[in-house]
């Protein structure tokens, strides 16, 4: 740090210069991100609550009330009347909390000491972090030919060490929804904790269903589902960081509680101590601002763009990996390697990402990608072809 204070203007000038190195969502060039520009109203509210700390909720009773209300409304969206949980930093922290709850529950009620979690091969890497931190082994459930959990293969890997089964509603690479209803039944019958990672799909599947899309049930209406991750900072248009973890029962929070004797509440279940309240406030505001009607429109628009891209790609001869269920399109050139194609697109200043299972270019159609950007992209892909 330099010795003397520097003028605000000078600091801002320097920061603006550095900020130019960042990509801007508004350019429509970021094609592989699940994040997007937050809604301006959500950002405005976020700034108002910047100093609130949910780590000591007795000091911020208003913001704690807001967090509880957000959890209730997300729970409501997921067919749960009395939801418990927290607004956290994102899908990773939400998944860590779910796995921690499952592990502690199995330790307390079943005496499982060295547990395992069953996750699909398509699971987000956050589960690897969770297993590592929580000292659990990972058992991978194979996928079927449609890139979804193979239920028979899943049944085979269940053991007396299984502390949790995980399924995905909106996989990271392809946006697919696992056969959650069948898995819920298996988990229920075997008395095993079942977590659904809907970090990506949580803010769109309920709305798409509402407007008539034929998508499978993935929520708490299934008796086996114990917890669901849903991220407001993805399709919810809340500012980063905003993840959500929703539990069916309060006991899942209780089994994680540690004493916090000198705080305004005497126990704490979250991973994080000092904890941002602004994310809860911004999520509260944006959910009220859009309502179900607004989110239905957003989800429909994203799916229209998805269809437009998928059909456009097929028209010019690219192979689309699977019929999109949510707003992700994965595709390949019939001859070029995905990595080679990705480099060609990078040269044309498109920021794409390459899926690994199967290897393919993967485009996540977030709110910042407009039809005009897709037309431009298709023109470039036609040229490359
Ligand atoms: N679960 C699923 C199904 C996810 O897709 C993700 C993130 C997570 C959990 C973890 O969420 P957080 O990143 O909020 O902790 N999926 C994207 C990914 O890792 C996130 C992402 C966002 C990637 C923006 C790139 C990017 O530019 O691929």
mmCIF file of C-alpha atoms and ligand atoms in Angstrom:
data_model
loop_
_atom_site.group_PDB
_atom_site.id
_atom_site.type_symbol
_atom_site.label_atom_id
_atom_site.label_comp_id
_atom_site.label_asym_id
_atom_site.label_seq_id
_atom_site.Cartn_x
_atom_site.Cartn_y
_atom_site.Cartn_z
ATOM 1 C CA UNK A 1 0.000 0.000 0.000
ATOM 2 C CA UNK A 2 1.246 3.491 -0.805
ATOM 3 C CA UNK A 3 2.000 5.921 2.046
ATOM 4 C CA UNK A 4 -0.332 8.828 1.206
ATOM 5 C CA UNK A 5 -4.063 8.871 0.418
ATOM 6 C CA UNK A 6 -5.032 9.081 -3.253
ATOM 7 C CA UNK A 7 -7.951 11.129 -4.665
ATOM 8 C CA UNK A 8 -11.158 9.246 -5.393
ATOM 9 C CA UNK A 9 -11.147 10.455 -9.029
ATOM 10 C CA UNK A 10 -7.702 9.084 -9.632
ATOM 11 C CA UNK A 11 -8.569 5.710 -8.095
ATOM 12 C CA UNK A 12 -11.772 5.474 -10.093
ATOM 13 C CA UNK A 13 -9.934 6.339 -13.301
ATOM 14 C CA UNK A 14 -7.470 3.553 -12.676
ATOM 15 C CA UNK A 15 -10.214 1.073 -11.786
ATOM 16 C CA UNK A 16 -12.245 1.979 -14.880
ATOM 17 C CA UNK A 17 -9.175 1.262 -16.995
ATOM 18 C CA UNK A 18 -8.645 -2.139 -15.356
ATOM 19 C CA UNK A 19 -12.377 -2.924 -15.551
ATOM 20 C CA UNK A 20 -12.101 -2.628 -19.344
ATOM 21 C CA UNK A 21 -10.218 -5.940 -19.305
ATOM 22 C CA UNK A 22 -13.444 -7.623 -18.172
ATOM 23 C CA UNK A 23 -15.980 -8.916 -20.636
ATOM 24 C CA UNK A 24 -19.336 -7.193 -20.632
ATOM 25 C CA UNK A 25 -22.514 -9.299 -20.711
ATOM 26 C CA UNK A 26 -24.244 -6.607 -22.774
ATOM 27 C CA UNK A 27 -21.944 -7.341 -25.741
ATOM 28 C CA UNK A 28 -23.682 -10.716 -26.091
ATOM 29 C CA UNK A 29 -20.332 -12.463 -26.541
ATOM 30 C CA UNK A 30 -20.352 -14.440 -23.287
ATOM 31 C CA UNK A 31 -21.924 -17.696 -24.427
ATOM 32 C CA UNK A 32 -20.787 -20.205 -21.804
ATOM 33 C CA UNK A 33 -21.784 -18.549 -18.540
ATOM 34 C CA UNK A 34 -24.663 -19.347 -16.214
ATOM 35 C CA UNK A 35 -24.403 -15.870 -14.787
ATOM 36 C CA UNK A 36 -25.772 -12.768 -16.428
ATOM 37 C CA UNK A 37 -26.251 -9.088 -15.769
ATOM 38 C CA UNK A 38 -28.447 -8.648 -12.714
ATOM 39 C CA UNK A 39 -31.603 -6.573 -13.079
ATOM 40 C CA UNK A 40 -30.928 -2.856 -12.285
ATOM 41 C CA UNK A 41 -33.625 -2.827 -9.588
ATOM 42 C CA UNK A 42 -32.011 -5.805 -7.841
ATOM 43 C CA UNK A 43 -28.665 -3.985 -7.927
ATOM 44 C CA UNK A 44 -30.230 -0.856 -6.441
ATOM 45 C CA UNK A 45 -31.690 -2.835 -3.540
ATOM 46 C CA UNK A 46 -28.434 -4.771 -3.095
ATOM 47 C CA UNK A 47 -26.541 -1.505 -2.488
ATOM 48 C CA UNK A 48 -29.040 -0.411 0.187
ATOM 49 C CA UNK A 49 -28.357 -3.562 2.238
ATOM 50 C CA UNK A 50 -24.579 -3.753 1.781
ATOM 51 C CA UNK A 51 -23.779 -3.378 5.466
ATOM 52 C CA UNK A 52 -26.223 -5.972 6.771
ATOM 53 C CA UNK A 53 -24.761 -9.131 8.277
ATOM 54 C CA UNK A 54 -26.900 -12.257 8.566
ATOM 55 C CA UNK A 55 -24.124 -13.879 10.572
ATOM 56 C CA UNK A 56 -25.507 -12.029 13.592
ATOM 57 C CA UNK A 57 -29.205 -11.962 12.722
ATOM 58 C CA UNK A 58 -30.404 -10.459 16.009
ATOM 59 C CA UNK A 59 -28.727 -7.208 14.961
ATOM 60 C CA UNK A 60 -30.424 -7.267 11.559
ATOM 61 C CA UNK A 61 -33.912 -8.492 12.344
ATOM 62 C CA UNK A 62 -35.354 -6.861 9.240
ATOM 63 C CA UNK A 63 -32.898 -8.510 6.896
ATOM 64 C CA UNK A 64 -33.327 -11.865 8.666
ATOM 65 C CA UNK A 65 -37.090 -11.521 8.143
ATOM 66 C CA UNK A 66 -36.378 -10.859 4.448
ATOM 67 C CA UNK A 67 -34.180 -13.970 4.143
ATOM 68 C CA UNK A 68 -36.898 -16.106 5.763
ATOM 69 C CA UNK A 69 -39.505 -14.658 3.398
ATOM 70 C CA UNK A 70 -37.321 -15.389 0.351
ATOM 71 C CA UNK A 71 -36.810 -18.972 1.521
ATOM 72 C CA UNK A 72 -40.583 -19.290 2.016
ATOM 73 C CA UNK A 73 -41.349 -18.010 -1.481
ATOM 74 C CA UNK A 74 -38.720 -20.173 -3.173
ATOM 75 C CA UNK A 75 -40.057 -23.117 -1.119
ATOM 76 C CA UNK A 76 -43.528 -22.246 -2.307
ATOM 77 C CA UNK A 77 -42.307 -22.290 -5.911
ATOM 78 C CA UNK A 78 -40.995 -25.788 -5.194
ATOM 79 C CA UNK A 79 -44.276 -27.085 -3.687
ATOM 80 C CA UNK A 80 -43.199 -26.774 -0.041
ATOM 81 C CA UNK A 81 -45.395 -24.975 2.503
ATOM 82 C CA UNK A 82 -42.872 -24.649 5.321
ATOM 83 C CA UNK A 83 -39.422 -24.199 3.879
ATOM 84 C CA UNK A 84 -36.185 -23.906 5.872
ATOM 85 C CA UNK A 85 -32.840 -22.810 4.528
ATOM 86 C CA UNK A 86 -30.640 -19.907 3.592
ATOM 87 C CA UNK A 87 -29.622 -17.543 0.848
ATOM 88 C CA UNK A 88 -25.934 -18.303 0.418
ATOM 89 C CA UNK A 89 -23.136 -17.404 -1.998
ATOM 90 C CA UNK A 90 -24.142 -19.762 -4.782
ATOM 91 C CA UNK A 91 -24.768 -23.318 -5.853
ATOM 92 C CA UNK A 92 -21.467 -24.521 -4.441
ATOM 93 C CA UNK A 93 -22.186 -23.381 -0.889
ATOM 94 C CA UNK A 94 -25.782 -24.614 -1.149
ATOM 95 C CA UNK A 95 -24.613 -28.067 -2.235
ATOM 96 C CA UNK A 96 -22.016 -28.161 0.542
ATOM 97 C CA UNK A 97 -24.736 -27.377 3.102
ATOM 98 C CA UNK A 98 -27.012 -30.092 1.710
ATOM 99 C CA UNK A 99 -24.284 -32.724 1.830
ATOM 100 C CA UNK A 100 -23.224 -31.625 5.289
ATOM 101 C CA UNK A 101 -26.828 -31.960 6.503
ATOM 102 C CA UNK A 102 -27.082 -35.433 4.942
ATOM 103 C CA UNK A 103 -23.784 -36.571 6.435
ATOM 104 C CA UNK A 104 -24.594 -35.290 9.922
ATOM 105 C CA UNK A 105 -28.094 -36.755 9.767
ATOM 106 C CA UNK A 106 -26.768 -40.181 8.761
ATOM 107 C CA UNK A 107 -24.068 -39.992 11.432
ATOM 108 C CA UNK A 108 -26.580 -39.099 14.139
ATOM 109 C CA UNK A 109 -29.457 -41.414 13.220
ATOM 110 C CA UNK A 110 -27.761 -44.300 11.414
ATOM 111 C CA UNK A 111 -24.299 -44.235 12.943
ATOM 112 C CA UNK A 112 -22.602 -44.044 9.527
ATOM 113 C CA UNK A 113 -19.022 -42.931 10.164
ATOM 114 C CA UNK A 114 -17.280 -43.131 6.777
ATOM 115 C CA UNK A 115 -20.073 -42.323 4.392
ATOM 116 C CA UNK A 116 -20.458 -42.150 0.646
ATOM 117 C CA UNK A 117 -22.468 -39.900 -1.615
ATOM 118 C CA UNK A 118 -23.856 -41.074 -4.923
ATOM 119 C CA UNK A 119 -23.661 -38.404 -7.588
ATOM 120 C CA UNK A 120 -24.259 -38.664 -11.329
ATOM 121 C CA UNK A 121 -21.303 -38.406 -13.716
ATOM 122 C CA UNK A 122 -22.916 -35.155 -14.843
ATOM 123 C CA UNK A 123 -22.797 -33.565 -11.360
ATOM 124 C CA UNK A 124 -21.224 -30.153 -10.878
ATOM 125 C CA UNK A 125 -17.702 -30.219 -9.420
ATOM 126 C CA UNK A 126 -18.976 -28.555 -6.230
ATOM 127 C CA UNK A 127 -19.864 -32.052 -4.965
ATOM 128 C CA UNK A 128 -16.207 -33.033 -5.213
ATOM 129 C CA UNK A 129 -15.366 -30.073 -2.976
ATOM 130 C CA UNK A 130 -18.169 -31.041 -0.570
ATOM 131 C CA UNK A 131 -17.001 -34.665 -0.362
ATOM 132 C CA UNK A 132 -13.417 -33.570 0.172
ATOM 133 C CA UNK A 133 -14.282 -31.129 2.960
ATOM 134 C CA UNK A 134 -16.711 -33.486 4.646
ATOM 135 C CA UNK A 135 -14.525 -36.557 4.365
ATOM 136 C CA UNK A 136 -16.974 -38.521 2.259
ATOM 137 C CA UNK A 137 -16.293 -40.852 -0.645
ATOM 138 C CA UNK A 138 -17.851 -40.217 -4.006
ATOM 139 C CA UNK A 139 -19.567 -43.007 -5.883
ATOM 140 C CA UNK A 140 -20.534 -42.043 -9.410
ATOM 141 C CA UNK A 141 -23.794 -43.244 -10.928
ATOM 142 C CA UNK A 142 -23.514 -43.911 -14.652
ATOM 143 C CA UNK A 143 -25.546 -42.004 -17.208
ATOM 144 C CA UNK A 144 -27.772 -43.607 -19.813
ATOM 145 C CA UNK A 145 -27.554 -42.917 -23.547
ATOM 146 C CA UNK A 146 -29.563 -39.708 -23.021
ATOM 147 C CA UNK A 147 -26.999 -38.327 -20.542
ATOM 148 C CA UNK A 148 -29.313 -38.768 -17.541
ATOM 149 C CA UNK A 149 -28.822 -40.917 -14.448
ATOM 150 C CA UNK A 150 -29.239 -44.588 -15.283
ATOM 151 C CA UNK A 151 -31.634 -45.591 -12.521
ATOM 152 C CA UNK A 152 -30.656 -49.271 -12.568
ATOM 153 C CA UNK A 153 -26.984 -48.371 -12.304
ATOM 154 C CA UNK A 154 -27.873 -46.074 -9.407
ATOM 155 C CA UNK A 155 -29.672 -48.858 -7.533
ATOM 156 C CA UNK A 156 -26.582 -51.032 -7.829
ATOM 157 C CA UNK A 157 -24.283 -48.564 -6.126
ATOM 158 C CA UNK A 158 -26.482 -47.936 -3.078
ATOM 159 C CA UNK A 159 -24.814 -49.375 0.020
ATOM 160 C CA UNK A 160 -25.090 -49.212 3.799
ATOM 161 C CA UNK A 161 -22.569 -46.358 3.645
ATOM 162 C CA UNK A 162 -24.699 -44.155 1.383
ATOM 163 C CA UNK A 163 -25.492 -40.915 3.198
ATOM 164 C CA UNK A 164 -26.974 -39.074 0.207
ATOM 165 C CA UNK A 165 -28.107 -39.486 -3.359
ATOM 166 C CA UNK A 166 -27.838 -36.454 -5.636
ATOM 167 C CA UNK A 167 -29.731 -35.806 -8.868
ATOM 168 C CA UNK A 168 -29.671 -32.747 -11.111
ATOM 169 C CA UNK A 169 -32.494 -30.579 -12.426
ATOM 170 C CA UNK A 170 -30.629 -28.729 -15.162
ATOM 171 C CA UNK A 171 -27.192 -30.269 -15.636
ATOM 172 C CA UNK A 172 -24.262 -27.882 -15.940
ATOM 173 C CA UNK A 173 -23.169 -29.088 -19.357
ATOM 174 C CA UNK A 174 -26.417 -29.970 -21.142
ATOM 175 C CA UNK A 175 -29.223 -28.500 -19.009
ATOM 176 C CA UNK A 176 -30.950 -31.892 -18.669
ATOM 177 C CA UNK A 177 -33.254 -33.047 -15.892
ATOM 178 C CA UNK A 178 -32.561 -36.438 -14.253
ATOM 179 C CA UNK A 179 -35.408 -38.927 -13.600
ATOM 180 C CA UNK A 180 -36.005 -37.356 -10.209
ATOM 181 C CA UNK A 181 -39.410 -38.939 -9.541
ATOM 182 C CA UNK A 182 -37.998 -42.474 -9.838
ATOM 183 C CA UNK A 183 -34.929 -41.613 -7.793
ATOM 184 C CA UNK A 184 -37.063 -39.986 -5.109
ATOM 185 C CA UNK A 185 -38.968 -43.232 -4.742
ATOM 186 C CA UNK A 186 -35.765 -45.273 -4.482
ATOM 187 C CA UNK A 187 -34.327 -42.882 -1.891
ATOM 188 C CA UNK A 188 -37.569 -42.898 0.067
ATOM 189 C CA UNK A 189 -37.800 -46.693 0.093
ATOM 190 C CA UNK A 190 -34.192 -47.014 1.206
ATOM 191 C CA UNK A 191 -34.497 -44.204 3.759
ATOM 192 C CA UNK A 192 -31.629 -42.267 2.171
ATOM 193 C CA UNK A 193 -31.284 -38.480 2.044
ATOM 194 C CA UNK A 194 -32.041 -37.194 -1.469
ATOM 195 C CA UNK A 195 -30.706 -33.833 -2.666
ATOM 196 C CA UNK A 196 -31.734 -32.208 -5.946
ATOM 197 C CA UNK A 197 -29.301 -29.744 -7.462
ATOM 198 C CA UNK A 198 -31.541 -27.303 -9.313
ATOM 199 C CA UNK A 199 -28.964 -24.488 -9.127
ATOM 200 C CA UNK A 200 -29.520 -23.917 -12.830
ATOM 201 C CA UNK A 201 -33.061 -25.206 -13.406
ATOM 202 C CA UNK A 202 -34.726 -23.956 -10.227
ATOM 203 C CA UNK A 203 -35.628 -20.530 -11.521
ATOM 204 C CA UNK A 204 -36.960 -21.790 -14.842
ATOM 205 C CA UNK A 205 -38.504 -25.292 -14.625
ATOM 206 C CA UNK A 206 -41.459 -24.197 -12.416
ATOM 207 C CA UNK A 207 -42.252 -21.312 -14.776
ATOM 208 C CA UNK A 208 -41.857 -23.357 -17.953
ATOM 209 C CA UNK A 209 -44.227 -25.952 -16.496
ATOM 210 C CA UNK A 210 -46.682 -23.178 -15.702
ATOM 211 C CA UNK A 211 -46.770 -22.089 -19.358
ATOM 212 C CA UNK A 212 -47.273 -25.621 -20.602
ATOM 213 C CA UNK A 213 -43.796 -27.072 -21.169
ATOM 214 C CA UNK A 214 -43.834 -30.801 -20.561
ATOM 215 C CA UNK A 215 -41.031 -31.144 -18.008
ATOM 216 C CA UNK A 216 -40.678 -33.751 -15.270
ATOM 217 C CA UNK A 217 -41.511 -33.161 -11.601
ATOM 218 C CA UNK A 218 -38.366 -32.355 -9.634
ATOM 219 C CA UNK A 219 -39.495 -30.712 -6.421
ATOM 220 C CA UNK A 220 -40.774 -31.266 -2.862
ATOM 221 C CA UNK A 221 -44.056 -32.689 -4.167
ATOM 222 C CA UNK A 222 -41.957 -35.871 -4.375
ATOM 223 C CA UNK A 223 -41.794 -37.292 -0.832
ATOM 224 C CA UNK A 224 -38.167 -38.459 -1.098
ATOM 225 C CA UNK A 225 -36.720 -35.008 -1.841
ATOM 226 C CA UNK A 226 -35.005 -33.643 1.302
ATOM 227 C CA UNK A 227 -33.331 -30.514 -0.086
ATOM 228 C CA UNK A 228 -33.035 -28.475 -3.264
ATOM 229 C CA UNK A 229 -30.379 -26.006 -4.433
ATOM 230 C CA UNK A 230 -31.791 -23.081 -6.435
ATOM 231 C CA UNK A 231 -29.679 -20.122 -7.512
ATOM 232 C CA UNK A 232 -31.265 -16.680 -7.771
ATOM 233 C CA UNK A 233 -28.015 -15.419 -9.376
ATOM 234 C CA UNK A 234 -28.604 -17.535 -12.466
ATOM 235 C CA UNK A 235 -32.009 -17.213 -14.175
ATOM 236 C CA UNK A 236 -33.418 -15.357 -11.144
ATOM 237 C CA UNK A 237 -31.543 -12.197 -12.269
ATOM 238 C CA UNK A 238 -30.333 -11.410 -8.745
ATOM 239 C CA UNK A 239 -26.792 -10.024 -8.348
ATOM 240 C CA UNK A 240 -23.912 -12.397 -7.537
ATOM 241 C CA UNK A 241 -23.600 -13.891 -4.910
ATOM 242 C CA UNK A 242 -27.044 -15.418 -4.463
ATOM 243 C CA UNK A 243 -27.535 -19.151 -4.110
ATOM 244 C CA UNK A 244 -30.366 -20.831 -2.283
ATOM 245 C CA UNK A 245 -30.576 -23.976 -0.197
ATOM 246 C CA UNK A 246 -34.060 -25.134 0.728
ATOM 247 C CA UNK A 247 -34.638 -27.944 3.248
ATOM 248 C CA UNK A 248 -37.853 -29.865 3.774
ATOM 249 C CA UNK A 249 -37.360 -30.082 7.554
ATOM 250 C CA UNK A 250 -35.786 -27.875 10.180
ATOM 251 C CA UNK A 251 -33.948 -30.881 11.616
ATOM 252 C CA UNK A 252 -31.590 -30.803 8.592
ATOM 253 C CA UNK A 253 -30.428 -27.358 9.730
ATOM 254 C CA UNK A 254 -30.342 -28.484 13.351
ATOM 255 C CA UNK A 255 -27.990 -31.410 12.710
ATOM 256 C CA UNK A 256 -25.445 -28.894 11.359
ATOM 257 C CA UNK A 257 -25.813 -26.348 14.155
ATOM 258 C CA UNK A 258 -22.734 -25.371 16.128
ATOM 259 C CA UNK A 259 -22.800 -23.210 19.254
ATOM 260 C CA UNK A 260 -22.225 -19.500 18.677
ATOM 261 C CA UNK A 261 -22.456 -18.383 22.320
ATOM 262 C CA UNK A 262 -21.658 -14.670 22.058
ATOM 263 C CA UNK A 263 -23.880 -13.935 19.030
ATOM 264 C CA UNK A 264 -27.497 -12.777 19.108
ATOM 265 C CA UNK A 265 -28.496 -16.323 18.153
ATOM 266 C CA UNK A 266 -26.936 -19.187 20.054
ATOM 267 C CA UNK A 267 -26.351 -21.622 17.191
ATOM 268 C CA UNK A 268 -25.339 -21.323 13.546
ATOM 269 C CA UNK A 269 -25.888 -23.853 10.753
ATOM 270 C CA UNK A 270 -24.425 -22.037 7.752
ATOM 271 C CA UNK A 271 -20.892 -22.666 6.493
ATOM 272 C CA UNK A 272 -20.153 -18.943 6.475
ATOM 273 C CA UNK A 273 -20.141 -16.780 9.611
ATOM 274 C CA UNK A 274 -20.358 -13.127 8.596
ATOM 275 C CA UNK A 275 -22.882 -13.364 5.816
ATOM 276 C CA UNK A 276 -24.168 -10.901 3.247
ATOM 277 C CA UNK A 277 -27.774 -9.742 3.728
ATOM 278 C CA UNK A 278 -27.795 -7.749 0.487
ATOM 279 C CA UNK A 279 -28.253 -10.930 -1.569
ATOM 280 C CA UNK A 280 -31.418 -11.813 0.331
ATOM 281 C CA UNK A 281 -32.794 -8.284 -0.019
ATOM 282 C CA UNK A 282 -32.026 -8.105 -3.746
ATOM 283 C CA UNK A 283 -33.577 -11.555 -4.329
ATOM 284 C CA UNK A 284 -36.648 -10.550 -2.311
ATOM 285 C CA UNK A 285 -37.035 -7.394 -4.395
ATOM 286 C CA UNK A 286 -36.541 -8.993 -7.793
ATOM 287 C CA UNK A 287 -38.947 -11.858 -7.027
ATOM 288 C CA UNK A 288 -41.633 -9.332 -6.052
ATOM 289 C CA UNK A 289 -40.813 -7.156 -9.049
ATOM 290 C CA UNK A 290 -41.224 -9.929 -11.635
ATOM 291 C CA UNK A 291 -43.754 -12.176 -9.924
ATOM 292 C CA UNK A 292 -44.531 -15.532 -11.493
ATOM 293 C CA UNK A 293 -45.809 -13.749 -14.582
ATOM 294 C CA UNK A 294 -42.507 -11.927 -15.170
ATOM 295 C CA UNK A 295 -40.400 -15.063 -14.658
ATOM 296 C CA UNK A 296 -42.685 -17.030 -17.013
ATOM 297 C CA UNK A 297 -41.976 -14.441 -19.717
ATOM 298 C CA UNK A 298 -38.223 -14.574 -19.091
ATOM 299 C CA UNK A 299 -38.167 -18.388 -19.151
ATOM 300 C CA UNK A 300 -40.235 -18.478 -22.323
ATOM 301 C CA UNK A 301 -37.987 -15.959 -24.047
ATOM 302 C CA UNK A 302 -34.884 -17.970 -23.121
ATOM 303 C CA UNK A 303 -36.474 -21.129 -24.517
ATOM 304 C CA UNK A 304 -37.474 -19.323 -27.721
ATOM 305 C CA UNK A 305 -33.854 -18.257 -28.191
ATOM 306 C CA UNK A 306 -32.731 -21.816 -27.445
ATOM 307 C CA UNK A 307 -35.044 -23.173 -30.138
ATOM 308 C CA UNK A 308 -33.912 -20.485 -32.584
ATOM 309 C CA UNK A 309 -30.243 -21.389 -32.075
ATOM 310 C CA UNK A 310 -30.837 -25.148 -32.191
ATOM 311 C CA UNK A 311 -32.799 -24.957 -35.432
ATOM 312 C CA UNK A 312 -30.350 -22.472 -36.946
ATOM 313 C CA UNK A 313 -27.428 -24.798 -36.186
ATOM 314 C CA UNK A 314 -29.172 -27.781 -37.715
ATOM 315 C CA UNK A 315 -30.042 -25.800 -40.822
ATOM 316 C CA UNK A 316 -26.383 -25.072 -41.505
ATOM 317 C CA UNK A 317 -25.264 -28.649 -40.850
ATOM 318 C CA UNK A 318 -24.066 -28.777 -37.235
ATOM 319 C CA UNK A 319 -24.939 -31.749 -35.015
ATOM 320 C CA UNK A 320 -26.909 -30.839 -31.910
ATOM 321 C CA UNK A 321 -26.046 -33.288 -29.090
ATOM 322 C CA UNK A 322 -29.516 -33.587 -27.548
ATOM 323 C CA UNK A 323 -32.911 -31.968 -27.614
ATOM 324 C CA UNK A 324 -32.571 -29.085 -25.124
ATOM 325 C CA UNK A 325 -34.830 -29.353 -22.075
ATOM 326 C CA UNK A 326 -33.686 -26.030 -20.682
ATOM 327 C CA UNK A 327 -31.729 -23.096 -22.151
ATOM 328 C CA UNK A 328 -28.492 -24.860 -23.121
ATOM 329 C CA UNK A 329 -27.545 -25.996 -26.624
ATOM 330 C CA UNK A 330 -24.547 -28.314 -27.103
ATOM 331 C CA UNK A 331 -23.326 -29.007 -30.615
ATOM 332 C CA UNK A 332 -20.489 -30.191 -32.797
ATOM 333 C CA UNK A 333 -19.186 -29.605 -36.284
ATOM 334 C CA UNK A 334 -19.457 -32.898 -38.209
ATOM 335 C CA UNK A 335 -15.694 -32.963 -38.801
ATOM 336 C CA UNK A 336 -13.893 -30.381 -36.660
ATOM 337 C CA UNK A 337 -12.908 -31.173 -33.072
ATOM 338 C CA UNK A 338 -14.860 -29.163 -30.492
ATOM 339 C CA UNK A 339 -11.586 -27.647 -29.244
ATOM 340 C CA UNK A 340 -10.607 -26.544 -32.749
ATOM 341 C CA UNK A 341 -14.048 -25.057 -33.341
ATOM 342 C CA UNK A 342 -13.886 -23.326 -29.972
ATOM 343 C CA UNK A 343 -10.532 -21.754 -30.932
ATOM 344 C CA UNK A 344 -11.985 -20.517 -34.213
ATOM 345 C CA UNK A 345 -14.887 -18.947 -32.329
ATOM 346 C CA UNK A 346 -12.516 -17.418 -29.760
ATOM 347 C CA UNK A 347 -10.646 -15.741 -32.634
ATOM 348 C CA UNK A 348 -13.937 -14.192 -33.703
ATOM 349 C CA UNK A 349 -14.292 -12.965 -30.112
ATOM 350 C CA UNK A 350 -17.026 -15.389 -29.011
ATOM 351 C CA UNK A 351 -16.536 -16.650 -25.443
ATOM 352 C CA UNK A 352 -17.662 -20.256 -25.614
ATOM 353 C CA UNK A 353 -17.091 -23.225 -23.363
ATOM 354 C CA UNK A 354 -16.511 -26.867 -24.243
ATOM 355 C CA UNK A 355 -18.513 -29.580 -22.502
ATOM 356 C CA UNK A 356 -16.653 -32.735 -21.536
ATOM 357 C CA UNK A 357 -19.461 -35.309 -21.435
ATOM 358 C CA UNK A 358 -19.989 -35.505 -24.351
ATOM 359 C CA UNK A 359 -17.323 -33.256 -25.838
ATOM 360 C CA UNK A 360 -19.207 -30.421 -27.532
ATOM 361 C CA UNK A 361 -19.443 -26.647 -27.746
ATOM 362 C CA UNK A 362 -21.926 -25.574 -25.125
ATOM 363 C CA UNK A 363 -23.974 -22.393 -25.257
ATOM 364 C CA UNK A 364 -25.953 -21.241 -22.241
ATOM 365 C CA UNK A 365 -28.707 -18.945 -23.448
ATOM 366 C CA UNK A 366 -28.824 -16.445 -20.617
ATOM 367 C CA UNK A 367 -30.761 -13.204 -20.600
ATOM 368 C CA UNK A 368 -27.918 -11.096 -22.014
ATOM 369 C CA UNK A 369 -27.889 -13.096 -25.276
ATOM 370 C CA UNK A 370 -30.349 -11.545 -27.713
ATOM 371 C CA UNK A 371 -31.626 -12.913 -31.015
ATOM 372 C CA UNK A 372 -29.425 -10.416 -32.885
ATOM 373 C CA UNK A 373 -26.327 -11.937 -31.224
ATOM 374 C CA UNK A 374 -27.488 -15.417 -32.182
ATOM 375 C CA UNK A 375 -27.961 -14.353 -35.809
ATOM 376 C CA UNK A 376 -24.410 -12.997 -35.838
ATOM 377 C CA UNK A 377 -23.114 -16.206 -34.258
ATOM 378 C CA UNK A 378 -24.926 -18.368 -36.796
ATOM 379 C CA UNK A 379 -23.461 -16.254 -39.624
ATOM 380 C CA UNK A 380 -19.948 -16.874 -38.253
ATOM 381 C CA UNK A 381 -20.630 -20.591 -37.820
ATOM 382 C CA UNK A 382 -21.917 -20.776 -41.400
ATOM 383 C CA UNK A 383 -18.702 -19.149 -42.573
ATOM 384 C CA UNK A 384 -16.584 -21.634 -40.562
ATOM 385 C CA UNK A 385 -18.580 -24.580 -41.944
HETATM 386 N N1 LIG B 1 -24.803 -26.830 -9.550
HETATM 387 C C1 LIG B 1 -24.959 -26.719 -10.879
HETATM 388 C C2 LIG B 1 -25.900 -27.641 -11.590
HETATM 389 C C3 LIG B 1 -24.257 -25.718 -11.573
HETATM 390 O O1 LIG B 1 -24.360 -25.644 -12.897
HETATM 391 C C4 LIG B 1 -23.400 -24.854 -10.842
HETATM 392 C C5 LIG B 1 -22.628 -23.762 -11.526
HETATM 393 C C6 LIG B 1 -23.274 -25.034 -9.463
HETATM 394 C C7 LIG B 1 -23.989 -26.033 -8.848
HETATM 395 C C8 LIG B 1 -22.371 -24.172 -8.635
HETATM 396 O O2 LIG B 1 -22.871 -22.895 -8.584
HETATM 397 P P1 LIG B 1 -21.957 -21.635 -8.186
HETATM 398 O O3 LIG B 1 -20.980 -21.455 -9.315
HETATM 399 O O4 LIG B 1 -22.966 -20.551 -8.075
HETATM 400 O O5 LIG B 1 -21.316 -21.952 -6.916
HETATM 401 N N2 LIG B 1 -22.475 -23.866 -12.848
HETATM 402 C C9 LIG B 1 -21.639 -23.015 -13.670
HETATM 403 C C10 LIG B 1 -20.355 -23.784 -13.950
HETATM 404 O O6 LIG B 1 -19.556 -24.037 -13.047
HETATM 405 C C11 LIG B 1 -21.325 -21.701 -13.057
HETATM 406 C C12 LIG B 1 -20.690 -20.733 -13.984
HETATM 407 C C13 LIG B 1 -21.117 -19.448 -13.976
HETATM 408 C C14 LIG B 1 -19.662 -21.045 -14.835
HETATM 409 C C15 LIG B 1 -20.528 -18.501 -14.776
HETATM 410 C C16 LIG B 1 -19.068 -20.099 -15.659
HETATM 411 C C17 LIG B 1 -19.493 -18.832 -15.640
HETATM 412 O O7 LIG B 1 -18.927 -17.870 -16.452
HETATM 413 O O8 LIG B 1 -20.171 -24.170 -15.095
#
